[in-house]
Structure formats: C-alpha cells, structure tokens
Coordinates of C-alpha atoms and ligand atoms in Angstrom, one line a residue:
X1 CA 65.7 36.7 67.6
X2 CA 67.2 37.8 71.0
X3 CA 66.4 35.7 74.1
X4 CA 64.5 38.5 75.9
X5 CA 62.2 36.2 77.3
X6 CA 63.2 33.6 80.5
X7 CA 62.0 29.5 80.3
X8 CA 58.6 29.6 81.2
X9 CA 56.9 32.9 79.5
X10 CA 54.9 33.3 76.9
X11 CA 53.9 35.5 74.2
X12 CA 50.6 36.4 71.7
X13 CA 51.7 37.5 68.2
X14 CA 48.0 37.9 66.6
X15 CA 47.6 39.0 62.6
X16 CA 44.3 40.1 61.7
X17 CA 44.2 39.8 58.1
X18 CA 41.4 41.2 55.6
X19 CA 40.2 37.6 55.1
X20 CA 41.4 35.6 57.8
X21 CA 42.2 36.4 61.7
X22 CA 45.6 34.0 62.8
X23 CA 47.1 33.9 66.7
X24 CA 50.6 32.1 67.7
X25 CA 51.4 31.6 71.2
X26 CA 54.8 31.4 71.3
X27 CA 57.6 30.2 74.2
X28 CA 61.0 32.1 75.4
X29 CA 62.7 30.7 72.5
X30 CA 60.0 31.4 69.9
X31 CA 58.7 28.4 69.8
X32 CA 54.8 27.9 68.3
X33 CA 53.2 26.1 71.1
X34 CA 49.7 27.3 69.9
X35 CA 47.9 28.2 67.0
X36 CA 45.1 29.1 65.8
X37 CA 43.6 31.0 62.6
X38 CA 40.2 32.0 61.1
X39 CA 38.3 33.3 57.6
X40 CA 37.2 36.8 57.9
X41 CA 33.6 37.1 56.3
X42 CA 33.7 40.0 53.7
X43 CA 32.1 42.7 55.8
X44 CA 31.5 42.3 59.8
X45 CA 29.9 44.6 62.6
X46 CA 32.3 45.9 65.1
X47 CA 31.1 43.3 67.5
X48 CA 31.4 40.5 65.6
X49 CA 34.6 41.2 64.4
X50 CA 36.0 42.1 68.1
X51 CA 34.7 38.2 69.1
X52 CA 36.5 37.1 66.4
X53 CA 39.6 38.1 67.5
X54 CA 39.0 36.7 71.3
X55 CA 37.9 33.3 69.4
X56 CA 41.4 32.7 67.7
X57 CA 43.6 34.0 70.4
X58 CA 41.4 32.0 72.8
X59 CA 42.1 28.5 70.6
X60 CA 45.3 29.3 69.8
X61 CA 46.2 29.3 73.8
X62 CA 44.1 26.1 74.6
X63 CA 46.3 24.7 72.0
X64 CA 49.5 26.0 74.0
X65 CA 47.6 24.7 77.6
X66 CA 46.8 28.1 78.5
X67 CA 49.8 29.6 79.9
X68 CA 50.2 32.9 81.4
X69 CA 51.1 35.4 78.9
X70 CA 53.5 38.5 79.1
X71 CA 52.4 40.2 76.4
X72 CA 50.4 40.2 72.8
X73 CA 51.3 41.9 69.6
X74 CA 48.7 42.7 66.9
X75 CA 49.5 43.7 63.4
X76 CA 45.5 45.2 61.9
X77 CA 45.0 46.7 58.8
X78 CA 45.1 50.6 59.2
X79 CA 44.9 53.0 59.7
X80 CA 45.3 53.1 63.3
X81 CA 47.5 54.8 65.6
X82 CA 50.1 52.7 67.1
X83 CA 50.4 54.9 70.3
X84 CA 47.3 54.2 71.6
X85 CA 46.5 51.3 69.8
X86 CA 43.3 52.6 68.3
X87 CA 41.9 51.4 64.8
X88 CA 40.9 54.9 63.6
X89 CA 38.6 53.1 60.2
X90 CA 38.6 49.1 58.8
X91 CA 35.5 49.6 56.9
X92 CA 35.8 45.6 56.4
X93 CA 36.0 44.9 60.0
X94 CA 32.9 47.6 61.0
X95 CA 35.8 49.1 63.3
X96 CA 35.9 52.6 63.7
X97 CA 37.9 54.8 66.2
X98 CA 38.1 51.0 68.2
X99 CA 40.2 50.5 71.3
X100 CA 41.3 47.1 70.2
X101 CA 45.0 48.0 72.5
X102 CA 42.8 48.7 75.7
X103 CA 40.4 45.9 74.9
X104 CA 42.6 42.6 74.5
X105 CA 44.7 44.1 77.3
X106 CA 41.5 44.4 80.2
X107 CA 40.8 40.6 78.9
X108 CA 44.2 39.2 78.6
X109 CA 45.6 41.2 82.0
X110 CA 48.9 41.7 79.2
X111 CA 50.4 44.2 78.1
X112 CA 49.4 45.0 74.1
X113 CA 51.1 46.5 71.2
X114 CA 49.1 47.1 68.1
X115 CA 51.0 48.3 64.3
X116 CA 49.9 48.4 61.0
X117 CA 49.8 44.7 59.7
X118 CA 52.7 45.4 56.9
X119 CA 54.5 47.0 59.3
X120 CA 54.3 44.6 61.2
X121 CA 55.5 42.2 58.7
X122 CA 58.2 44.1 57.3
X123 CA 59.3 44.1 60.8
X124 CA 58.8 40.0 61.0
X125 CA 60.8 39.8 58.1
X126 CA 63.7 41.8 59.0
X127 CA 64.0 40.5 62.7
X128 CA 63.6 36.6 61.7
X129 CA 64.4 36.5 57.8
X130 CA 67.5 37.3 55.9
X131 CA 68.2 41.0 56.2
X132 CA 68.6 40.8 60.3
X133 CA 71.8 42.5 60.3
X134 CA 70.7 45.8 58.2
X135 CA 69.6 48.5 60.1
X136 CA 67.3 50.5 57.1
X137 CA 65.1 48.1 55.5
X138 CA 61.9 48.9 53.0
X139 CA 59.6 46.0 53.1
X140 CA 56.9 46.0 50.1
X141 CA 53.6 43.4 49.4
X142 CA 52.0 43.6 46.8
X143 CA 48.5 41.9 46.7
X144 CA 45.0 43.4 46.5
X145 CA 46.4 46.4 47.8
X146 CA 50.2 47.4 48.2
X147 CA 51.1 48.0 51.5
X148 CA 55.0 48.7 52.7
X149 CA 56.6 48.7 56.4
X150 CA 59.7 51.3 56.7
X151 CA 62.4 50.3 58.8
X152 CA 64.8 53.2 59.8
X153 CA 67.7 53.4 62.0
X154 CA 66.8 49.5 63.6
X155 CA 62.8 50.9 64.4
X156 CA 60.0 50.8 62.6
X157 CA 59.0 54.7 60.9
X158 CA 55.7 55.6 61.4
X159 CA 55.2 59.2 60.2
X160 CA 54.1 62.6 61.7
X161 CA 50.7 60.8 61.0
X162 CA 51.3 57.4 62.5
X163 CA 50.4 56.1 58.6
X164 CA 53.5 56.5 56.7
X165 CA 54.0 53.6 54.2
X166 CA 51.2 54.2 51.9
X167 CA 53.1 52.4 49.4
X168 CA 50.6 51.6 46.9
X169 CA 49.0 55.5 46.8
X170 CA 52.3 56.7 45.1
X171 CA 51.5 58.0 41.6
X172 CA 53.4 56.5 38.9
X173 CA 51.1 57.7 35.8
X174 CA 49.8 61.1 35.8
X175 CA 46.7 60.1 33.9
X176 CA 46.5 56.4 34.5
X177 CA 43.5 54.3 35.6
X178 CA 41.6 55.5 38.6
X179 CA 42.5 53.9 42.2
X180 CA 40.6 52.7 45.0
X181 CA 41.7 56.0 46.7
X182 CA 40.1 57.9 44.3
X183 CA 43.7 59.0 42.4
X184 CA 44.8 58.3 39.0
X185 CA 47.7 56.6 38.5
X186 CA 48.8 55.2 41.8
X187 CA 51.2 52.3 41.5
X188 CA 48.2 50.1 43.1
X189 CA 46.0 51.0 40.2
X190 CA 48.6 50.1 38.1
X191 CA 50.0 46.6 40.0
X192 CA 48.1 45.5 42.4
X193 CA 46.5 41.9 41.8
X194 CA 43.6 43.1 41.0
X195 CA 44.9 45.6 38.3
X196 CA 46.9 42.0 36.7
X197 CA 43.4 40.7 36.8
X198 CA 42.1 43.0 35.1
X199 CA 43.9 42.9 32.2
X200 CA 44.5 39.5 31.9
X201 CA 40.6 39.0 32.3
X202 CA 40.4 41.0 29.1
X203 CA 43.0 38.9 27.3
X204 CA 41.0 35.7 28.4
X205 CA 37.5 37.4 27.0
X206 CA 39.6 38.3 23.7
X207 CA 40.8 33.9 23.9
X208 CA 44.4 35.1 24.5
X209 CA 44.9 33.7 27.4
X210 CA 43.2 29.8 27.1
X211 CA 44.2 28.2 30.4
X212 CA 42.8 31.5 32.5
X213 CA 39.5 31.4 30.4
X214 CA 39.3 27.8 30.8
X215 CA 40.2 27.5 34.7
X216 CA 39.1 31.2 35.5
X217 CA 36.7 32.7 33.3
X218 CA 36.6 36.1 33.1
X219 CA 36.0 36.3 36.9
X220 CA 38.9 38.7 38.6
X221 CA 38.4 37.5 42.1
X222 CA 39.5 34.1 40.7
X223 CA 42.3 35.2 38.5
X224 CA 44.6 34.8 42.2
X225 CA 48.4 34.7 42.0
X226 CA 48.7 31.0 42.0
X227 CA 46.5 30.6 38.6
X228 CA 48.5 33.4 37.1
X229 CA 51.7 31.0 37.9
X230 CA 50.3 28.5 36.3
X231 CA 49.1 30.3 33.0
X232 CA 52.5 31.1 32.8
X233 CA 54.2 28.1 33.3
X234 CA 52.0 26.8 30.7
X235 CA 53.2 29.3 28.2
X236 CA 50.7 32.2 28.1
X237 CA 53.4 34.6 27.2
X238 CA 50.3 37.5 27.0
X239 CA 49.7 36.8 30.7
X240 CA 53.5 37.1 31.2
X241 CA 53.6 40.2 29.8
X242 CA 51.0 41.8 31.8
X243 CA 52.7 40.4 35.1
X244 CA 56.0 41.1 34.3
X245 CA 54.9 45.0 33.2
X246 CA 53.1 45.1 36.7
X247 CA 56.1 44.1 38.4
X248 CA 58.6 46.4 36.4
X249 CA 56.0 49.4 37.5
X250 CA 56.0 48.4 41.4
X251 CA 59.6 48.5 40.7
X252 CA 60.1 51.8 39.8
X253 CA 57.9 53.2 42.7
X254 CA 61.0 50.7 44.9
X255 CA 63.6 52.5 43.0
X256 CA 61.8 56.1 43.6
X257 CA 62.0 54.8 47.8
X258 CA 65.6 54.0 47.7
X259 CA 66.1 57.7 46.3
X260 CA 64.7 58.6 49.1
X261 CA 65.1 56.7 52.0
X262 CA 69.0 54.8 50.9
X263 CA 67.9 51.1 52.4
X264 CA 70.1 48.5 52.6
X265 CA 67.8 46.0 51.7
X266 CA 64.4 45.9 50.0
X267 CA 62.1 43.0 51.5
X268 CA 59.4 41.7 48.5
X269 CA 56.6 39.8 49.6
X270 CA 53.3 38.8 49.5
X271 CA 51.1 36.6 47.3
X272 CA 52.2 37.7 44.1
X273 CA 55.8 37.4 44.8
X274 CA 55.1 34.2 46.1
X275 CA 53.4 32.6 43.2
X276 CA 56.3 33.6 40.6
X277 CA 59.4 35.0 42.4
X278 CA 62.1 34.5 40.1
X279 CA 60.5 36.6 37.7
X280 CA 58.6 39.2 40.1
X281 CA 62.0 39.7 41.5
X282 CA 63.3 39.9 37.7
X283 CA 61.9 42.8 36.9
X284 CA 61.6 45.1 40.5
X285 CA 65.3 44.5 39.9
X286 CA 65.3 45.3 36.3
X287 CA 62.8 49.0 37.1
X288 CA 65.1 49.5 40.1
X289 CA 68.6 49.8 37.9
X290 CA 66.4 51.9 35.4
X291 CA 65.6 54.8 38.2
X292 CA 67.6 54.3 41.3
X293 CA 70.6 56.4 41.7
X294 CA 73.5 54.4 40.8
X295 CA 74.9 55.6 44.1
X296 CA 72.0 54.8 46.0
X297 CA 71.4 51.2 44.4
X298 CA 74.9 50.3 44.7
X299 CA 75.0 47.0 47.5
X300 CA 71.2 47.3 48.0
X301 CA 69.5 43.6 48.4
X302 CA 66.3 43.0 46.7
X303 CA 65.5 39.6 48.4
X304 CA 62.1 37.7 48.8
X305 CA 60.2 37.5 52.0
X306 CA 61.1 34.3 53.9
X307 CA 57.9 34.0 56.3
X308 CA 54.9 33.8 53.7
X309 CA 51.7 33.7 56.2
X310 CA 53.1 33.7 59.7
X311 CA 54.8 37.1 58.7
X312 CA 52.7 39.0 60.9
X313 CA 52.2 36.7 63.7
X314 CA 55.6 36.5 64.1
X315 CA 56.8 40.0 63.5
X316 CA 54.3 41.2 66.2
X317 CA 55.5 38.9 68.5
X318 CA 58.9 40.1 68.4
X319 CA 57.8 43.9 68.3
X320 CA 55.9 43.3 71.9
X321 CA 59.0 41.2 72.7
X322 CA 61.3 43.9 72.3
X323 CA 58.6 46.3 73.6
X324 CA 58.9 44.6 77.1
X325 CA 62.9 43.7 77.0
X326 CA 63.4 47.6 76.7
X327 CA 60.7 48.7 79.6
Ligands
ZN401 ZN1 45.6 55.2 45.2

C-alpha cells in the first residue's frame, strides 16, 4: 500500500457484512490500531441497523484512543450506487434508498466512500494481497451468494448501472434449478453453499454421507464450508463429488469472464475456498482450461484470496485512501 497518508492520520475501513458489521481504524502505515466487529441479526429495521453501524465504528475508535479521522470507507452489500453513496435495497438490513454516505459523514465530520462489499474486497485483495502489480484483476466469492469485484485498467468497473459484477446471476444451465433471482440455472443456483448443501443434505438423508448426517443432520444452514472440509477429509468421496462439481461449474462461469474481460489474474475467495482450497482451486482451474480461450488463459493467475475476513475492512480503507491522495 502506498504511503498516502502523513504520521499522525487516521483512517475508517468499515465492512458491513450480511451477518456481522466489522470497523478497523487504521494509522498512516496501515496499521490496525482499532477494531471492532458485530453479528447482524437476520432481519433489522433501518434504524436499528443504521445504530449498528455507529456502534462498531464507535468501539473500534475507542480502541484506537479516538483519533481524528481523515476519511472512512464502507464496503455494504448492494445494490447501492457508489456515486452518491446510497443503498438503493438490503432487504436484510431494512435499508432502502438509505443515505448511509451522507449519514456517517455529518457524524464522523469525514469524508466517506461507500462500494459494493465484493468490490470492495476484490479491491482489498488486489491492493494488499498477491496480484498488486496486475492492472485487470476478476475477484470471485463464492458463499451463500456469489458475488465478484472487476478490476479494470488499475480501478474498480462499476457498470452503466453502478451494479456490474453480478457474478453469481450468470446462467450456466438453460433449464437448471431455480435461483434466488427467480432464473433457472444461474451459476449461484448451481454453486453457491447453499446449492452444495443441498445436495449433500440429500446424500446424508439417503446415509451416504455418515459424518454430515451425524454432525449435521439434514439441516442446510449447518452443512457450512468448514463441516464439508471435514466430511471430506474423512473420506466422504460422495460429498467430494458434489463440491468438486460445484467448483468445476463456478469455474466455467471464470473461464466465460476471462473471454470476456482478458484478466491477468483471477482472485478466489471466500468461505468455501477457504475451507478446501487445494481442491476448490483444482477444479476452477480444471473448468477454466476446458472453456477459456487458449489465448486468453495463457499466463492468467488463479490464486486464493490472502485476507480471509478483514478483506473488506481493509480494501475500503485503501479505496478512501486513494480517494483522498488523488483529491
Ligand atoms: Zn440467479
């Protein structure tokens, strides 16, 4: 990270997740001097949800000895426009067309940059993890949903929209299970966590997969990534399968995006990719030799995500960094 900021400032770099709210306060050489991080309850008002966020940001800079702050970067789920800094719908949070931008800046007297929180990651990644010196990076996460940040020309690509990335809403199967979107076939229908869940939920119910019926059930919100690693490592090959298939079909829909877009590298993270890399990474790899241009694919890195949870905290607070170097 560049040294934009002098001895003695501070900045805010603030994720707020789906189920948990995090804030870092960090100094001019990126140093966490405060932290602080929160659950999310499923469903909040808009009200409850906005205190939230003042909550962690206010612990996180008691923890740092409240300093003065130069700035504060939010990655939010979307969509939202990163212009104004306006949550157009988080149905989760009870925010709807919300000034969070405007807000955080009147309390915080700072200026406030608010992006997409895979962007925002993606953009975490790249600036602090191993692809730094590429200048067109794809950054993909697959969890509950499938979100990716696009990194074009050095700057993050947001779209006519403001939304681009949609990811997950690609179609892969023309007539494949229904999505969360209301499509058929998208690759988050397909491999998303909760479409591995699925499936492996039926193998437990069939007793092909003992160690998830035994530690599990047939319960898909606690068939997580980390109890999939271990079902695997203790030789459910069925559970394998299903993992490895999911992975193959993210990886085609990464192989379709470096048709189009030509990255140089292809960032892979999240919780999934974090519970079994060596073979999540196996297999994007494997799907994207199968249907990337041989042209296209030639040099491109498929490497993991380095940052796991402080992704976003940290990728927003270079992204309001470099916001203030270049005003
Ligand atoms: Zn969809």
């Amino acid at each position: 990270m560049d040294a934009a900021l002098k001895p003695g400032e501070h900045i805010v770099g603030v994720d707020i997740g789906g189920t948990k709210m995090m804030a870092t306060v960090l100094d001019h050489t990126f140093k966490v001097v405060g932290r602080s991080r929160k659950k999310s309850r499923g469903k909040d008002t808009s009200a409850a949800s906005e205190e939230r966020v003042y909550k962690v940001i206010d612990e996180a800079l008691t923890e740092a000895g409240n300093p003065e702050i130069q700035g504060i970067g939010v990655g939010s789920p979307g969509p939202l426009n990163p212009a104004t800094g306006v949550i157009i719908d988080t149905p989760n949070l009870g925010w709807k067309n919300f000034p969070l931008a405007k807000l955080l800046k009147k309390r915080y007297g700072a200026p406030v940059l608010v992006d997409n929180d895979v962007n925002v990651g993606t953009y975490g990644e790249w600036r602090m993890g191993e692809v730094q010196n590429c200048s067109h990076v794809l950054g993909v996460f697959p969890g509950t949903g499938i979100g990716s940040g696009i990194i074009i020309d050095g700057k993050l690509f947001h779209g006519f929209s403001g939304a681009a990335g949609e990811f997950g809403h690609m179609t892969i199967e023309v007539d494949g299970p229904y999505c969360g979107c209301g499509k058929r076939g998208c690759i988050e229908a397909l491999a998303s966590r909760i479409a591995i869940a699925k499936e492996v939920a039926a193998l437990a119910a069939r007793e092909d997969a003992p160690y998830i019926l035994e530690n599990c059930g047939t319960n898909l919100s606690r068939i997580r990534s980390g109890v999939l690693a271990k079902a695997i490592a203790a030789g459910e090959t069925k559970v394998e399968l299903v993992v490895r298939n999911a992975a193959y079909c993210l990886g085609i829909a990464v192989g379709n995006a470096i048709n189009l877009l030509s990255p140089e590298a292809v960032v892979l993270g999240g919780g999934l990719v974090e519970a079994m890399e060596q073979l999540y990474l196996e297999e994007v790899r494997r799907a994207v030799k199968d249907h990337a241009m041989p042209f296209l694919r030639k040099g491109v890195k498929i490497v993991p995500a380095k940052l796991g949870d402080d992704a976003v905290v940290l990728g927003a607070a270079c992204l309001i960094t470099e916001h203030l170097a270049g005003e």
